[in-house]
Structures are given as C-alpha cells and as structure tokens.
Amino acid sequence: MRVESLLLILMSVTMSAIAQLLLKLGVQKGQNGSLLTVGITYLTSPFVIGGLALYGLGAFVWLFVLSRVELSAAYPFVGIGFILTMLIGVFALGEAVSAARIIGTLLIAAGCVCVARSVA
C-alpha cells in the first residue's frame, strides 16, 4: 500500500473519530422533551452540525481511498477508529476504561497491523 493511500485512510478514520466527539458534545444537552423538541435541539447544535459535516468530509476522503485501494485492504483500518474514539473518550471526555476494553482495543490494533503488512 502506498504511503499516500495510508495517510488518506488515517485522515478519514481520524475525521470520523473526531466527528464522534463533536456529536457526543452536541447531544449532551436537550435530552428532555418530545422527540421533535430533542431533534430540533440536536440539529441546531453547532457541535452536531460540525460532527455531521466532518463525517461528510471524511466520507468523501474515504471514497477517494476506495477508488485507489482494494476494499479488503482499506476497510480493516476502520478498526483504528475504535482506538482513536476510545482515546478521545478518555482524554477529552474523562471516560473510564476497563482492562477488557484496553485489551480488546489492542487486539484491534494488532489486527490492523497484520492487515497492513499483508498487503503487497
């Protein structure tokens, strides 16, 4: 796999993980009320709007990746999103993680390394 393709994959995955943080920040308020009221609160949140926009941009980058890399080689890197999202949860949101979650995340990382090394 070319370095350019790998960087684009990492960019797309990172954008998705950051989008998750923005979405989480955007939905922390406004959980009471009717579905319509809550929906309006969410959809007018700058964090939710930013998160959705970042998802869209990340999806565009992903399409670019898929036009150049085999799906079976690119898709396992989506697992890095689990790692980034966990780290963002811990460091940006102060979430606690268990040993089982850390071990599972390390297994995902090991799988990504195996896939990356297997691509000619």
PDB file of C-alpha atoms in Angstrom:
ATOM      1  CA  MET A   1       0.000   0.000   0.000  1.00  0.00           C
ATOM      2  CA  ARG A   2       1.311   3.401  -0.913  1.00  0.00           C
ATOM      3  CA  VAL A   3       2.072   5.902   1.835  1.00  0.00           C
ATOM      4  CA  GLU A   4      -0.356   8.402   0.282  1.00  0.00           C
ATOM      5  CA  SER A   5      -3.194   5.887   0.487  1.00  0.00           C
ATOM      6  CA  LEU A   6      -2.359   5.018   4.075  1.00  0.00           C
ATOM      7  CA  LEU A   7      -2.335   8.703   5.041  1.00  0.00           C
ATOM      8  CA  LEU A   8      -5.713   9.232   3.388  1.00  0.00           C
ATOM      9  CA  ILE A   9      -7.135   6.223   5.234  1.00  0.00           C
ATOM     10  CA  LEU A  10      -5.825   7.565   8.532  1.00  0.00           C
ATOM     11  CA  MET A  11      -7.234  11.005   7.716  1.00  0.00           C
ATOM     12  CA  SER A  12     -10.687   9.593   7.041  1.00  0.00           C
ATOM     13  CA  VAL A  13     -10.679   7.444  10.168  1.00  0.00           C
ATOM     14  CA  THR A  14      -9.434  10.340  12.315  1.00  0.00           C
ATOM     15  CA  MET A  15     -12.138  12.613  10.939  1.00  0.00           C
ATOM     16  CA  SER A  16     -14.764  10.043  11.882  1.00  0.00           C
ATOM     17  CA  ALA A  17     -13.392   9.725  15.428  1.00  0.00           C
ATOM     18  CA  ILE A  18     -13.356  13.500  15.918  1.00  0.00           C
ATOM     19  CA  ALA A  19     -16.870  13.652  14.470  1.00  0.00           C
ATOM     20  CA  GLN A  20     -17.929  11.206  17.202  1.00  0.00           C
ATOM     21  CA  LEU A  21     -16.575  13.586  19.845  1.00  0.00           C
ATOM     22  CA  LEU A  22     -18.418  16.534  18.318  1.00  0.00           C
ATOM     23  CA  LEU A  23     -21.659  14.565  18.130  1.00  0.00           C
ATOM     24  CA  LYS A  24     -21.310  13.485  21.762  1.00  0.00           C
ATOM     25  CA  LEU A  25     -20.730  17.074  22.844  1.00  0.00           C
ATOM     26  CA  GLY A  26     -23.715  18.187  20.799  1.00  0.00           C
ATOM     27  CA  VAL A  27     -26.187  15.745  22.332  1.00  0.00           C
ATOM     28  CA  GLN A  28     -25.244  16.139  25.972  1.00  0.00           C
ATOM     29  CA  LYS A  29     -27.962  18.771  26.413  1.00  0.00           C
ATOM     30  CA  GLY A  30     -31.572  18.759  25.358  1.00  0.00           C
ATOM     31  CA  GLN A  31     -32.483  15.184  26.210  1.00  0.00           C
ATOM     32  CA  ASN A  32     -35.793  16.107  27.863  1.00  0.00           C
ATOM     33  CA  GLY A  33     -38.967  16.785  25.930  1.00  0.00           C
ATOM     34  CA  SER A  34     -40.658  15.401  22.890  1.00  0.00           C
ATOM     35  CA  LEU A  35     -38.821  13.709  20.061  1.00  0.00           C
ATOM     36  CA  LEU A  36     -39.389  16.805  17.923  1.00  0.00           C
ATOM     37  CA  THR A  37     -38.014  19.173  20.571  1.00  0.00           C
ATOM     38  CA  VAL A  38     -34.981  16.997  21.207  1.00  0.00           C
ATOM     39  CA  GLY A  39     -34.421  16.586  17.452  1.00  0.00           C
ATOM     40  CA  ILE A  40     -34.509  20.342  16.885  1.00  0.00           C
ATOM     41  CA  THR A  41     -32.118  20.876  19.783  1.00  0.00           C
ATOM     42  CA  TYR A  42     -29.703  18.331  18.341  1.00  0.00           C
ATOM     43  CA  LEU A  43     -29.929  19.543  14.762  1.00  0.00           C
ATOM     44  CA  THR A  44     -29.311  23.157  15.749  1.00  0.00           C
ATOM     45  CA  SER A  45     -26.309  22.348  17.906  1.00  0.00           C
ATOM     46  CA  PRO A  46     -23.059  23.675  16.409  1.00  0.00           C
ATOM     47  CA  PHE A  47     -21.315  20.531  17.650  1.00  0.00           C
ATOM     48  CA  VAL A  48     -23.793  18.227  15.902  1.00  0.00           C
ATOM     49  CA  ILE A  49     -23.632  20.292  12.719  1.00  0.00           C
ATOM     50  CA  GLY A  50     -19.824  20.226  12.867  1.00  0.00           C
ATOM     51  CA  GLY A  51     -19.791  16.486  13.570  1.00  0.00           C
ATOM     52  CA  LEU A  52     -22.073  15.728  10.645  1.00  0.00           C
ATOM     53  CA  ALA A  53     -20.023  17.974   8.369  1.00  0.00           C
ATOM     54  CA  LEU A  54     -16.824  16.249   9.441  1.00  0.00           C
ATOM     55  CA  TYR A  55     -18.428  12.858   8.799  1.00  0.00           C
ATOM     56  CA  GLY A  56     -19.362  14.034   5.324  1.00  0.00           C
ATOM     57  CA  LEU A  57     -15.847  15.239   4.603  1.00  0.00           C
ATOM     58  CA  GLY A  58     -14.413  12.001   5.987  1.00  0.00           C
ATOM     59  CA  ALA A  59     -16.768  10.005   3.768  1.00  0.00           C
ATOM     60  CA  PHE A  60     -15.581  11.987   0.742  1.00  0.00           C
ATOM     61  CA  VAL A  61     -11.951  11.174   1.626  1.00  0.00           C
ATOM     62  CA  TRP A  62     -12.978   7.522   2.105  1.00  0.00           C
ATOM     63  CA  LEU A  63     -14.497   7.449  -1.393  1.00  0.00           C
ATOM     64  CA  PHE A  64     -11.207   8.750  -2.745  1.00  0.00           C
ATOM     65  CA  VAL A  65      -9.392   5.962  -0.868  1.00  0.00           C
ATOM     66  CA  LEU A  66     -11.744   3.294  -2.204  1.00  0.00           C
ATOM     67  CA  SER A  67     -11.067   4.425  -5.756  1.00  0.00           C
ATOM     68  CA  ARG A  68      -7.375   3.594  -5.254  1.00  0.00           C
ATOM     69  CA  VAL A  69      -7.184   0.767  -2.701  1.00  0.00           C
ATOM     70  CA  GLU A  70      -8.777  -2.667  -2.542  1.00  0.00           C
ATOM     71  CA  LEU A  71     -11.731  -2.683  -0.172  1.00  0.00           C
ATOM     72  CA  SER A  72     -10.391  -5.721   1.672  1.00  0.00           C
ATOM     73  CA  ALA A  73      -7.132  -3.846   2.308  1.00  0.00           C
ATOM     74  CA  ALA A  74      -8.658  -0.496   3.269  1.00  0.00           C
ATOM     75  CA  TYR A  75     -11.607  -1.481   5.418  1.00  0.00           C
ATOM     76  CA  PRO A  76      -9.733  -3.139   8.301  1.00  0.00           C
ATOM     77  CA  PHE A  77      -8.166   0.243   9.029  1.00  0.00           C
ATOM     78  CA  VAL A  78     -11.591   1.424  10.112  1.00  0.00           C
ATOM     79  CA  GLY A  79     -10.713  -0.502  13.279  1.00  0.00           C
ATOM     80  CA  ILE A  80      -8.278   2.277  14.126  1.00  0.00           C
ATOM     81  CA  GLY A  81     -11.369   4.393  14.664  1.00  0.00           C
ATOM     82  CA  PHE A  82     -12.166   2.265  17.719  1.00  0.00           C
ATOM     83  CA  ILE A  83      -8.766   3.098  19.143  1.00  0.00           C
ATOM     84  CA  LEU A  84      -8.987   6.809  18.409  1.00  0.00           C
ATOM     85  CA  THR A  85     -12.535   7.043  19.715  1.00  0.00           C
ATOM     86  CA  MET A  86     -11.571   5.307  22.946  1.00  0.00           C
ATOM     87  CA  LEU A  87      -8.614   7.646  23.412  1.00  0.00           C
ATOM     88  CA  ILE A  88     -10.782  10.682  22.717  1.00  0.00           C
ATOM     89  CA  GLY A  89     -13.332   9.409  25.226  1.00  0.00           C
ATOM     90  CA  VAL A  90     -10.658   9.005  27.868  1.00  0.00           C
ATOM     91  CA  PHE A  91      -8.696  12.206  27.314  1.00  0.00           C
ATOM     92  CA  ALA A  92     -11.363  14.638  26.076  1.00  0.00           C
ATOM     93  CA  LEU A  93     -14.392  13.379  27.999  1.00  0.00           C
ATOM     94  CA  GLY A  94     -12.770  11.800  31.052  1.00  0.00           C
ATOM     95  CA  GLU A  95     -14.375   8.405  30.440  1.00  0.00           C
ATOM     96  CA  ALA A  96     -13.085   5.409  32.362  1.00  0.00           C
ATOM     97  CA  VAL A  97     -11.897   2.312  30.522  1.00  0.00           C
ATOM     98  CA  SER A  98     -11.612  -1.215  31.816  1.00  0.00           C
ATOM     99  CA  ALA A  99      -8.754  -3.632  31.256  1.00  0.00           C
ATOM    100  CA  ALA A 100     -11.020  -5.664  28.962  1.00  0.00           C
ATOM    101  CA  ARG A 101     -11.661  -2.611  26.782  1.00  0.00           C
ATOM    102  CA  ILE A 102      -7.946  -1.830  26.583  1.00  0.00           C
ATOM    103  CA  ILE A 103      -7.096  -5.438  25.674  1.00  0.00           C
ATOM    104  CA  GLY A 104      -9.835  -5.505  23.044  1.00  0.00           C
ATOM    105  CA  THR A 105      -8.581  -2.246  21.578  1.00  0.00           C
ATOM    106  CA  LEU A 106      -5.011  -3.567  21.443  1.00  0.00           C
ATOM    107  CA  LEU A 107      -6.283  -6.673  19.627  1.00  0.00           C
ATOM    108  CA  ILE A 108      -7.962  -4.430  17.064  1.00  0.00           C
ATOM    109  CA  ALA A 109      -4.681  -2.530  16.626  1.00  0.00           C
ATOM    110  CA  ALA A 110      -2.780  -5.789  16.180  1.00  0.00           C
ATOM    111  CA  GLY A 111      -5.270  -6.862  13.530  1.00  0.00           C
ATOM    112  CA  CYS A 112      -4.773  -3.583  11.652  1.00  0.00           C
ATOM    113  CA  VAL A 113      -1.005  -4.121  11.691  1.00  0.00           C
ATOM    114  CA  CYS A 114      -1.434  -7.686  10.371  1.00  0.00           C
ATOM    115  CA  VAL A 115      -3.648  -6.491   7.527  1.00  0.00           C
ATOM    116  CA  ALA A 116      -1.300  -3.640   6.656  1.00  0.00           C
ATOM    117  CA  ARG A 117       1.677  -5.973   6.499  1.00  0.00           C
ATOM    118  CA  SER A 118      -0.196  -8.488   4.358  1.00  0.00           C
ATOM    119  CA  VAL A 119      -0.967  -6.009   1.582  1.00  0.00           C
ATOM    120  CA  ALA A 120       1.551  -6.182  -1.221  1.00  0.00           C
TER     121      ALA A 120
END
